[in-house]
Coordinates of C-alpha atoms and ligand atoms in Angstrom, one line a residue:
M16 CA -12.4 -63.5 130.8
S17 CA -14.3 -60.7 132.6
R18 CA -12.1 -58.1 134.1
T19 CA -12.9 -55.6 136.8
I20 CA -11.0 -52.4 137.8
M21 CA -11.3 -51.0 141.2
A22 CA -10.6 -47.4 140.5
G23 CA -9.6 -44.3 142.3
G24 CA -8.9 -45.7 145.8
T25 CA -5.9 -45.4 148.0
L26 CA -4.0 -48.6 148.2
V27 CA -2.6 -49.3 151.7
T28 CA 0.1 -52.0 151.8
A29 CA 2.7 -53.0 154.4
E30 CA 5.2 -50.7 152.6
A31 CA 3.3 -47.6 151.5
S32 CA 0.0 -45.9 150.7
F33 CA -0.6 -44.6 147.2
R34 CA -3.4 -43.7 144.8
G35 CA -4.0 -46.4 142.3
D36 CA -6.3 -48.9 140.5
I37 CA -6.5 -52.7 141.0
A38 CA -7.4 -54.9 138.0
V39 CA -9.0 -58.3 138.9
A40 CA -9.8 -61.3 136.7
D41 CA -10.6 -64.8 137.5
G42 CA -10.3 -64.2 141.3
R43 CA -6.7 -62.9 141.0
I44 CA -5.1 -59.4 140.9
T45 CA -3.8 -58.9 137.4
A46 CA -2.4 -55.4 137.6
V47 CA -1.9 -52.6 140.1
G48 CA -1.1 -49.0 139.1
A49 CA -2.2 -45.5 138.3
D50 CA -4.9 -45.1 135.6
L51 CA -4.9 -48.7 134.4
P52 CA -6.2 -49.1 130.8
R53 CA -9.9 -49.9 131.0
D54 CA -10.0 -52.0 127.8
G55 CA -13.7 -52.8 128.3
A56 CA -13.3 -53.8 131.9
E57 CA -16.1 -53.2 134.4
V58 CA -15.1 -50.2 136.5
L59 CA -15.9 -50.0 140.2
D60 CA -15.5 -46.6 141.6
V61 CA -13.9 -46.8 145.0
S62 CA -12.6 -43.2 145.3
G63 CA -12.2 -42.0 148.8
A64 CA -11.8 -45.5 150.2
L65 CA -8.7 -47.3 151.4
L66 CA -8.0 -50.6 149.7
M67 CA -6.1 -53.2 151.7
P68 CA -5.1 -56.9 151.3
G69 CA -7.8 -59.1 152.9
F70 CA -7.0 -59.7 156.6
I71 CA -5.7 -63.1 157.6
D72 CA -6.4 -64.4 161.1
G73 CA -3.9 -67.2 161.9
H74 CA -5.6 -68.0 165.2
T75 CA -9.2 -69.2 165.4
H76 CA -11.0 -72.1 167.1
L77 CA -14.3 -72.9 165.3
D78 CA -16.5 -75.9 166.2
M79 CA -13.8 -77.1 168.6
P80 CA -14.4 -79.3 171.6
F81 CA -12.7 -77.6 174.6
G82 CA -13.2 -77.3 178.4
G83 CA -16.0 -79.9 178.5
T84 CA -18.0 -78.2 175.7
V85 CA -17.8 -77.1 172.1
T86 CA -17.2 -73.6 170.8
A87 CA -20.4 -71.7 170.0
D88 CA -19.3 -70.6 166.5
D89 CA -19.1 -73.2 163.7
W90 CA -17.6 -72.6 160.3
D91 CA -20.8 -70.9 158.9
T92 CA -21.2 -68.4 161.7
G93 CA -17.5 -68.0 162.6
T94 CA -16.6 -67.1 159.0
A95 CA -19.6 -64.8 158.7
A96 CA -18.2 -62.9 161.7
A97 CA -14.7 -63.0 160.1
V98 CA -15.7 -61.5 156.8
A99 CA -17.8 -58.8 158.5
G100 CA -14.6 -57.7 160.2
G101 CA -12.6 -57.7 157.0
T102 CA -11.0 -61.1 157.4
T103 CA -10.8 -63.1 154.2
T104 CA -8.7 -66.1 155.4
I105 CA -8.4 -67.9 158.7
V106 CA -6.1 -70.6 159.9
D107 CA -8.0 -72.7 162.4
F108 CA -6.8 -75.4 164.8
S109 CA -7.8 -78.9 164.0
L110 CA -7.5 -81.0 167.1
Q111 CA -5.9 -84.4 167.2
D112 CA -8.2 -87.0 168.8
V113 CA -6.2 -88.5 171.7
G114 CA -6.3 -91.9 170.1
G115 CA -6.2 -90.6 166.6
T116 CA -3.8 -89.5 163.9
L117 CA -2.9 -86.0 162.7
A118 CA -4.3 -86.8 159.2
G119 CA -7.5 -87.8 161.0
A120 CA -7.7 -84.4 162.6
V121 CA -7.2 -82.6 159.3
E122 CA -9.9 -84.8 157.7
E123 CA -12.3 -84.1 160.5
W124 CA -11.7 -80.4 160.3
Q125 CA -12.0 -80.4 156.5
R126 CA -15.5 -81.9 157.0
K127 CA -16.4 -79.2 159.6
A128 CA -15.0 -76.5 157.3
A129 CA -17.4 -77.4 154.5
G130 CA -19.5 -74.4 155.6
A131 CA -16.7 -71.9 155.3
R132 CA -17.6 -68.6 153.7
I133 CA -14.0 -67.4 153.4
D134 CA -10.7 -69.2 152.6
Y135 CA -9.0 -71.2 155.3
G136 CA -5.9 -73.2 156.3
L137 CA -5.5 -75.7 159.1
H138 CA -3.0 -76.1 161.9
V139 CA -2.9 -79.3 163.9
A140 CA -3.0 -79.1 167.7
I141 CA -1.2 -82.1 169.1
T142 CA -2.8 -83.9 172.0
N143 CA -0.8 -87.2 172.1
L144 CA 2.7 -87.3 170.7
T145 CA 3.1 -91.0 170.2
E146 CA 5.9 -92.6 168.1
E147 CA 3.4 -92.9 165.3
V148 CA 2.4 -89.3 165.6
K149 CA 6.1 -88.2 165.6
A150 CA 6.5 -90.2 162.3
E151 CA 3.4 -88.5 160.9
I152 CA 4.5 -84.9 161.4
P153 CA 6.6 -84.8 158.2
T154 CA 3.7 -86.0 156.2
L155 CA 1.6 -82.9 157.1
S156 CA 3.1 -80.8 154.3
A157 CA 1.6 -83.1 151.8
L158 CA -1.8 -82.2 153.3
G159 CA -1.1 -78.5 152.9
V160 CA -0.5 -78.1 156.7
S161 CA 2.6 -76.2 157.6
T162 CA 2.1 -75.6 161.4
I163 CA 1.5 -77.6 164.6
K164 CA 0.6 -76.3 168.0
I165 CA 1.9 -77.5 171.3
F166 CA 0.4 -76.6 174.6
M167 CA 2.6 -76.1 177.7
A168 CA -0.6 -75.2 179.6
Y169 CA -3.9 -77.0 180.4
K170 CA -2.4 -79.7 182.7
G171 CA -5.0 -82.4 183.4
T172 CA -6.2 -82.3 179.8
P173 CA -4.6 -84.2 176.8
L174 CA -3.4 -80.9 175.4
F175 CA -0.7 -80.5 178.1
T176 CA 2.7 -81.4 176.7
A177 CA 5.8 -82.2 178.6
D178 CA 9.1 -80.5 177.7
E179 CA 10.7 -83.6 176.3
D180 CA 7.8 -83.9 173.8
L181 CA 7.9 -80.2 173.0
F182 CA 11.6 -80.5 172.4
E183 CA 11.3 -83.6 170.2
A184 CA 8.4 -82.0 168.2
L185 CA 10.7 -79.0 167.6
Q186 CA 13.4 -81.2 166.3
I187 CA 11.1 -83.2 164.0
A188 CA 9.3 -80.1 162.8
R189 CA 12.6 -78.4 161.9
E190 CA 13.6 -81.3 159.7
A191 CA 10.2 -81.4 158.1
G192 CA 9.9 -77.6 157.4
I193 CA 7.0 -77.3 159.8
L194 CA 6.6 -74.3 162.1
V195 CA 5.8 -75.1 165.8
L196 CA 3.3 -72.8 167.5
V197 CA 3.4 -72.8 171.3
H198 CA 1.0 -71.9 174.0
A199 CA 3.5 -70.8 176.6
E200 CA 2.3 -71.0 180.2
N201 CA 3.7 -73.3 182.9
G202 CA 0.9 -75.9 183.3
D203 CA 2.4 -77.5 186.4
V204 CA 2.5 -74.3 188.3
I205 CA -0.9 -73.2 187.2
A206 CA -2.4 -76.5 188.3
K207 CA -0.8 -76.1 191.7
L208 CA -2.0 -72.5 192.2
Q209 CA -5.5 -73.5 191.0
A210 CA -5.7 -76.3 193.6
Q211 CA -4.5 -74.0 196.3
A212 CA -7.0 -71.3 195.3
L213 CA -10.0 -73.7 195.3
A214 CA -8.9 -75.2 198.7
R215 CA -9.1 -71.6 200.1
G216 CA -12.6 -71.3 198.6
D217 CA -11.4 -68.8 195.9
T218 CA -13.8 -69.8 193.1
A219 CA -14.7 -66.5 191.3
P220 CA -13.6 -65.8 187.7
R221 CA -10.9 -63.3 188.8
F222 CA -8.9 -66.2 190.3
H223 CA -8.3 -67.4 186.7
A224 CA -5.8 -64.5 186.4
L225 CA -4.5 -64.7 189.9
T226 CA -3.5 -68.4 189.4
R227 CA -1.8 -67.6 186.1
P228 CA 0.6 -64.8 186.9
E229 CA 2.8 -63.1 184.3
A230 CA 5.9 -64.9 185.5
V231 CA 4.2 -68.2 184.7
E232 CA 3.9 -67.1 181.0
A233 CA 7.3 -65.4 180.9
E234 CA 9.0 -68.6 182.3
A235 CA 7.3 -70.8 179.8
T236 CA 8.0 -68.4 176.9
N237 CA 11.7 -68.4 177.8
R238 CA 11.7 -72.2 178.1
A239 CA 10.0 -72.7 174.8
I240 CA 12.4 -70.3 173.1
R241 CA 15.4 -71.9 174.7
L242 CA 14.2 -75.4 173.7
A243 CA 13.8 -74.1 170.1
E244 CA 17.3 -72.7 170.3
V245 CA 18.7 -76.1 171.3
A246 CA 16.6 -77.8 168.6
D247 CA 17.8 -75.1 166.1
S248 CA 14.1 -74.6 165.2
P249 CA 12.0 -71.5 164.4
L250 CA 9.1 -71.0 166.8
L251 CA 5.9 -69.0 166.9
V252 CA 4.8 -67.9 170.4
V253 CA 1.1 -67.3 170.1
H254 CA -1.1 -65.0 172.3
V255 CA 1.7 -63.0 174.1
S256 CA -0.2 -61.2 176.8
C257 CA 2.3 -59.2 178.8
A258 CA 5.5 -57.3 178.8
A259 CA 7.4 -59.9 180.8
A260 CA 6.7 -62.6 178.1
L261 CA 7.5 -60.1 175.3
E262 CA 10.8 -59.4 177.0
E263 CA 11.8 -63.0 176.5
V264 CA 11.0 -62.7 172.8
R265 CA 12.9 -59.5 172.6
R266 CA 16.0 -61.1 174.2
A267 CA 15.7 -64.0 171.7
H268 CA 15.7 -61.5 168.8
A269 CA 18.7 -59.7 170.3
R270 CA 20.6 -63.1 170.2
G271 CA 19.6 -63.5 166.6
Q272 CA 17.1 -66.3 167.1
T273 CA 14.2 -66.9 164.7
V274 CA 11.1 -66.4 166.9
Y275 CA 7.8 -65.1 165.7
A276 CA 5.3 -63.8 168.1
E277 CA 1.6 -62.9 168.1
T278 CA -0.5 -60.8 170.4
C279 CA -4.2 -60.4 170.3
P280 CA -6.6 -57.3 170.6
Q281 CA -8.0 -58.4 174.0
Y282 CA -4.5 -57.9 175.5
L283 CA -4.5 -54.3 174.2
V284 CA -7.8 -53.1 175.6
F285 CA -9.0 -55.2 178.5
T286 CA -7.5 -55.8 181.9
Y287 CA -7.8 -57.9 185.0
D288 CA -10.5 -55.5 186.2
D289 CA -12.8 -57.0 183.5
L290 CA -12.3 -60.4 185.0
A291 CA -13.3 -58.9 188.4
R292 CA -16.6 -57.5 187.1
E293 CA -19.6 -57.8 189.3
G294 CA -21.3 -61.1 189.8
F295 CA -20.3 -63.8 187.3
E296 CA -19.8 -61.3 184.4
G297 CA -16.0 -61.8 184.7
A298 CA -16.5 -65.3 183.2
K299 CA -16.9 -63.5 179.8
Y300 CA -13.3 -62.5 180.1
V301 CA -11.8 -65.9 181.1
L302 CA -9.2 -66.7 178.4
S303 CA -5.7 -67.8 178.5
P304 CA -3.1 -66.4 179.0
P305 CA -5.3 -64.2 181.1
L306 CA -6.0 -60.5 180.9
R307 CA -3.3 -58.4 182.7
D308 CA -3.1 -54.9 184.1
A309 CA -3.0 -51.9 181.8
S310 CA 0.7 -51.3 182.4
N311 CA 1.2 -54.0 179.7
W312 CA -0.7 -52.2 176.9
E313 CA 2.1 -49.8 175.9
P314 CA 4.8 -52.4 175.9
L315 CA 2.7 -54.6 173.6
W316 CA 2.1 -51.7 171.2
H317 CA 5.8 -51.0 171.4
G318 CA 6.5 -54.6 170.6
L319 CA 4.4 -54.2 167.4
Q320 CA 6.3 -51.1 166.5
T321 CA 9.7 -52.7 166.9
G322 CA 8.7 -55.9 165.1
D323 CA 9.3 -58.1 168.1
L324 CA 5.6 -58.9 167.7
Q325 CA 4.8 -59.5 164.1
I326 CA 1.2 -60.6 164.0
V327 CA -2.1 -59.9 165.7
G328 CA -4.5 -62.8 165.8
S329 CA -7.9 -63.0 167.4
D330 CA -7.7 -66.3 169.2
H331 CA -11.5 -66.4 168.6
C332 CA -12.7 -69.2 170.8
S333 CA -16.3 -68.4 171.5
F334 CA -18.5 -69.8 174.3
N335 CA -21.9 -68.6 175.2
Y336 CA -22.3 -67.0 178.6
A337 CA -25.6 -69.0 179.1
G338 CA -24.9 -72.7 179.6
Q339 CA -21.2 -72.6 178.7
K340 CA -19.4 -70.0 180.7
E341 CA -21.9 -70.8 183.4
L342 CA -20.3 -74.3 183.7
G343 CA -17.8 -72.6 186.0
R344 CA -20.2 -70.7 188.3
D345 CA -18.9 -72.4 191.4
D346 CA -15.4 -73.1 190.2
F347 CA -13.4 -70.8 187.9
T348 CA -11.3 -73.7 186.6
L349 CA -14.5 -75.1 184.9
I350 CA -15.2 -71.9 182.9
P351 CA -14.3 -72.7 179.3
N352 CA -11.3 -70.6 178.3
G353 CA -11.7 -68.3 175.4
A354 CA -13.7 -65.3 174.0
P355 CA -15.0 -64.2 170.6
G356 CA -13.1 -61.5 168.7
L357 CA -12.8 -62.4 165.0
E358 CA -15.3 -59.7 163.9
E359 CA -13.8 -56.9 166.1
R360 CA -10.0 -57.6 165.6
A361 CA -9.3 -55.1 162.8
A362 CA -11.6 -52.4 164.2
V363 CA -9.9 -52.6 167.6
L364 CA -6.5 -52.3 166.0
W365 CA -7.6 -49.4 163.8
T366 CA -9.4 -47.5 166.6
H367 CA -6.8 -47.9 169.3
G368 CA -3.7 -48.4 167.1
V369 CA -3.9 -46.3 164.0
R370 CA -6.3 -43.6 165.2
G371 CA -4.7 -43.8 168.6
G372 CA -1.4 -42.8 167.0
R373 CA 0.3 -46.0 168.1
I374 CA 0.8 -47.7 164.8
S375 CA 0.9 -46.6 161.1
E376 CA -1.6 -47.9 158.6
Q377 CA 1.3 -49.8 157.0
L378 CA 1.9 -51.7 160.2
F379 CA -1.8 -52.3 160.5
V380 CA -1.7 -54.1 157.2
A381 CA 1.5 -55.9 158.1
V382 CA 0.3 -57.4 161.3
L383 CA -3.2 -58.3 160.1
S384 CA -2.3 -59.5 156.6
T385 CA 1.2 -59.4 155.1
N386 CA 3.1 -60.8 158.1
Q387 CA 0.3 -63.3 158.7
A388 CA 0.7 -64.6 155.2
R389 CA 4.4 -65.0 155.5
V390 CA 4.5 -66.6 159.0
H391 CA 1.6 -68.9 158.2
G392 CA 3.0 -70.1 154.9
M393 CA 0.8 -68.3 152.3
A394 CA 3.3 -65.8 150.9
G395 CA 2.9 -65.3 147.2
R396 CA -0.8 -66.0 147.3
K397 CA -2.3 -64.0 150.1
G398 CA -1.4 -60.9 152.1
A399 CA -0.5 -58.4 149.4
L400 CA -2.1 -56.2 146.7
A401 CA 0.1 -57.4 143.8
P402 CA -0.3 -59.1 140.5
G403 CA -0.7 -62.9 140.9
F404 CA -2.2 -62.7 144.4
D405 CA -5.7 -63.7 145.2
A406 CA -8.0 -60.7 144.9
D407 CA -8.8 -60.7 148.6
I408 CA -9.5 -57.0 149.1
V409 CA -10.9 -54.9 151.9
V410 CA -12.5 -51.6 151.1
W411 CA -11.8 -49.9 154.4
D412 CA -13.7 -46.9 155.6
P413 CA -11.5 -45.1 158.1
D414 CA -14.4 -43.1 159.5
R415 CA -17.1 -45.7 159.8
T416 CA -18.2 -45.6 163.4
V417 CA -19.9 -48.6 165.0
T418 CA -20.9 -49.4 168.6
A419 CA -20.7 -53.1 169.3
T420 CA -24.1 -54.6 170.1
Q421 CA -25.6 -58.0 169.9
A422 CA -27.8 -56.9 167.1
N423 CA -25.0 -55.8 164.7
R424 CA -22.8 -58.9 165.2
H425 CA -22.6 -61.8 162.8
G426 CA -21.4 -64.7 164.9
R427 CA -23.5 -67.0 167.0
V428 CA -22.2 -66.4 170.5
D429 CA -24.6 -64.7 173.0
Y430 CA -22.2 -61.9 174.1
S431 CA -19.1 -60.0 173.1
P432 CA -16.4 -58.8 175.5
Y433 CA -16.5 -55.6 173.3
E434 CA -20.2 -54.9 174.0
G435 CA -20.9 -51.2 174.1
M436 CA -17.4 -50.2 172.8
T437 CA -17.4 -47.8 169.9
F438 CA -15.0 -48.4 167.0
T439 CA -14.1 -45.9 164.3
G440 CA -12.8 -47.6 161.1
G441 CA -14.2 -50.7 159.5
P442 CA -14.8 -52.5 156.3
A443 CA -17.3 -51.0 153.9
A444 CA -17.0 -54.0 151.5
V445 CA -14.9 -57.1 151.4
Y446 CA -13.9 -59.3 148.3
V447 CA -12.8 -62.9 148.5
R448 CA -11.0 -64.0 145.3
G449 CA -12.7 -61.1 143.5
A450 CA -16.2 -62.0 144.7
L451 CA -18.1 -59.5 146.8
A452 CA -18.4 -61.2 150.2
Y453 CA -19.6 -58.4 152.5
R454 CA -21.1 -55.0 152.1
D455 CA -22.5 -52.4 154.5
G456 CA -23.3 -54.8 157.4
E457 CA -24.5 -57.7 155.2
V458 CA -22.6 -60.9 154.7
L459 CA -23.0 -62.0 151.0
A460 CA -20.6 -64.9 150.8
E461 CA -22.4 -68.2 150.9
P462 CA -21.5 -71.0 153.3
G463 CA -19.2 -73.4 151.4
S464 CA -17.7 -70.7 149.1
G465 CA -14.4 -70.7 151.1
R466 CA -11.5 -72.7 149.7
F467 CA -8.8 -74.6 151.5
V468 CA -5.4 -72.9 151.2
E469 CA -2.5 -75.3 151.0
R470 CA 0.3 -73.7 153.1
A471 CA 4.1 -74.2 153.0
F472 CA 6.4 -72.8 155.7
R473 CA 9.3 -71.0 154.1
Q474 CA 11.2 -69.2 156.9
P475 CA 10.5 -65.6 156.1
A476 CA 13.7 -63.7 155.5
P477 CA 14.2 -60.7 157.9
G478 CA 12.8 -57.7 156.2
P479 CA 10.6 -54.7 156.6
A480 CA 7.4 -56.7 157.2
V481 CA 8.7 -59.7 159.1
R482 CA 11.6 -59.5 161.5
Ligands
URP1 O1 -8.4 -69.0 176.2 C1 -8.1 -69.4 175.1 N1 -7.0 -68.8 174.5 N2 -8.7 -70.4 174.4 C2 -8.4 -71.0 173.2 C3 -7.4 -72.1 173.3 C4 -6.0 -71.5 173.3 O2 -5.3 -71.7 174.3 O3 -5.6 -70.9 172.4
ZN2 ZN1 -3.4 -71.2 173.4
ZN3 ZN1 -6.1 -70.2 170.8

């Protein structure tokens, strides 16, 4: 059995930073400590670097039909972008066919994921909660799926789910040990506001935000949380965009309710003004919930500090500007919702969070890795630098400075919302199960090298990393 020791780095975990070595064999971490015995191991000198557990992104949409088109990144290009940003595991949304089964969705996504360069898990997004599908939810665990997503938004599409179905899904999921993820926006109100805007001739991208005000998200967040309370079920509210919605999460925590919550980098650095950019440029920033005003940034950072928000996912849902975002040139409701961000997620958080003095490097690791593993059912295998864990390791260069350009990205989409932004802090090298997957701008992991991660939701106990 060949053994490698990564020597002389500073290990950064969700709890502490300390000088130490990591020993790796057969894709797993076998030991962590100061001056580990060499015993003939290959020694990799990483002195000066920060070593972190591989980042996990529990919120991606690769090769997914949505908004009348299909996302630009598939599993090859999307996971190339991921690993170039330090992400070693994603959890992607397999989408139930309206007339199909949940197992069918998982099977279809397993086929798509054959090109994955990093490890992956799968959620199932429910589009049609028939009696058969209700009966099927408890069988997901046997497929290694521990999460389902329910959409309260997108009225007029099969994703939109009525309260009675959300409630019943929560009840069934609770019994089955499945965690429900919710997209919390009031779909009825949005549909009405959109129709009224179009009737007035308000067709530009910025009306995407104006027809999805903060209260629409806060109301749905509170409703989902209260339904989960009645169902006595844990809940994960994904892509929390504003202080008003976060306040509903905070109130649930004050009552002692088990509610996990995710925010995304785009809500920490962009605003409504980006949606109102000249011409049709704002279409690049059409995503849901929409971008808010900058007064929400500090409350969201504060939510990460207090633990009311436990994870930061990318919600990578990439559509090309040419030919895809352009579908909505004359009608903002036809602009496919979503933006790329898998590659930039950690750099945004380091630059604006750690370097910006808003979060510690421990919290950086917690929200990108350790908490992700716990909430998304991979604790014990992913998300920590400890013996027995997969050797998913990011060699992080805190001073690496990169300006986002089309030339230095690794995905397939024709733009980035981060274009021209400069980030300080990024991965110098990334290891997936001990194999070098990325180094100095070059993705080395081959398509198909990623493995499926069977996940099991065990409600994380309150603790330092997950509240
Ligand atoms: O705009 C977004 N977020 N697109 C992806 C689908 C979703 O709602 O997560
Ligand atoms: Zn969503
Ligand atoms: Zn999403």
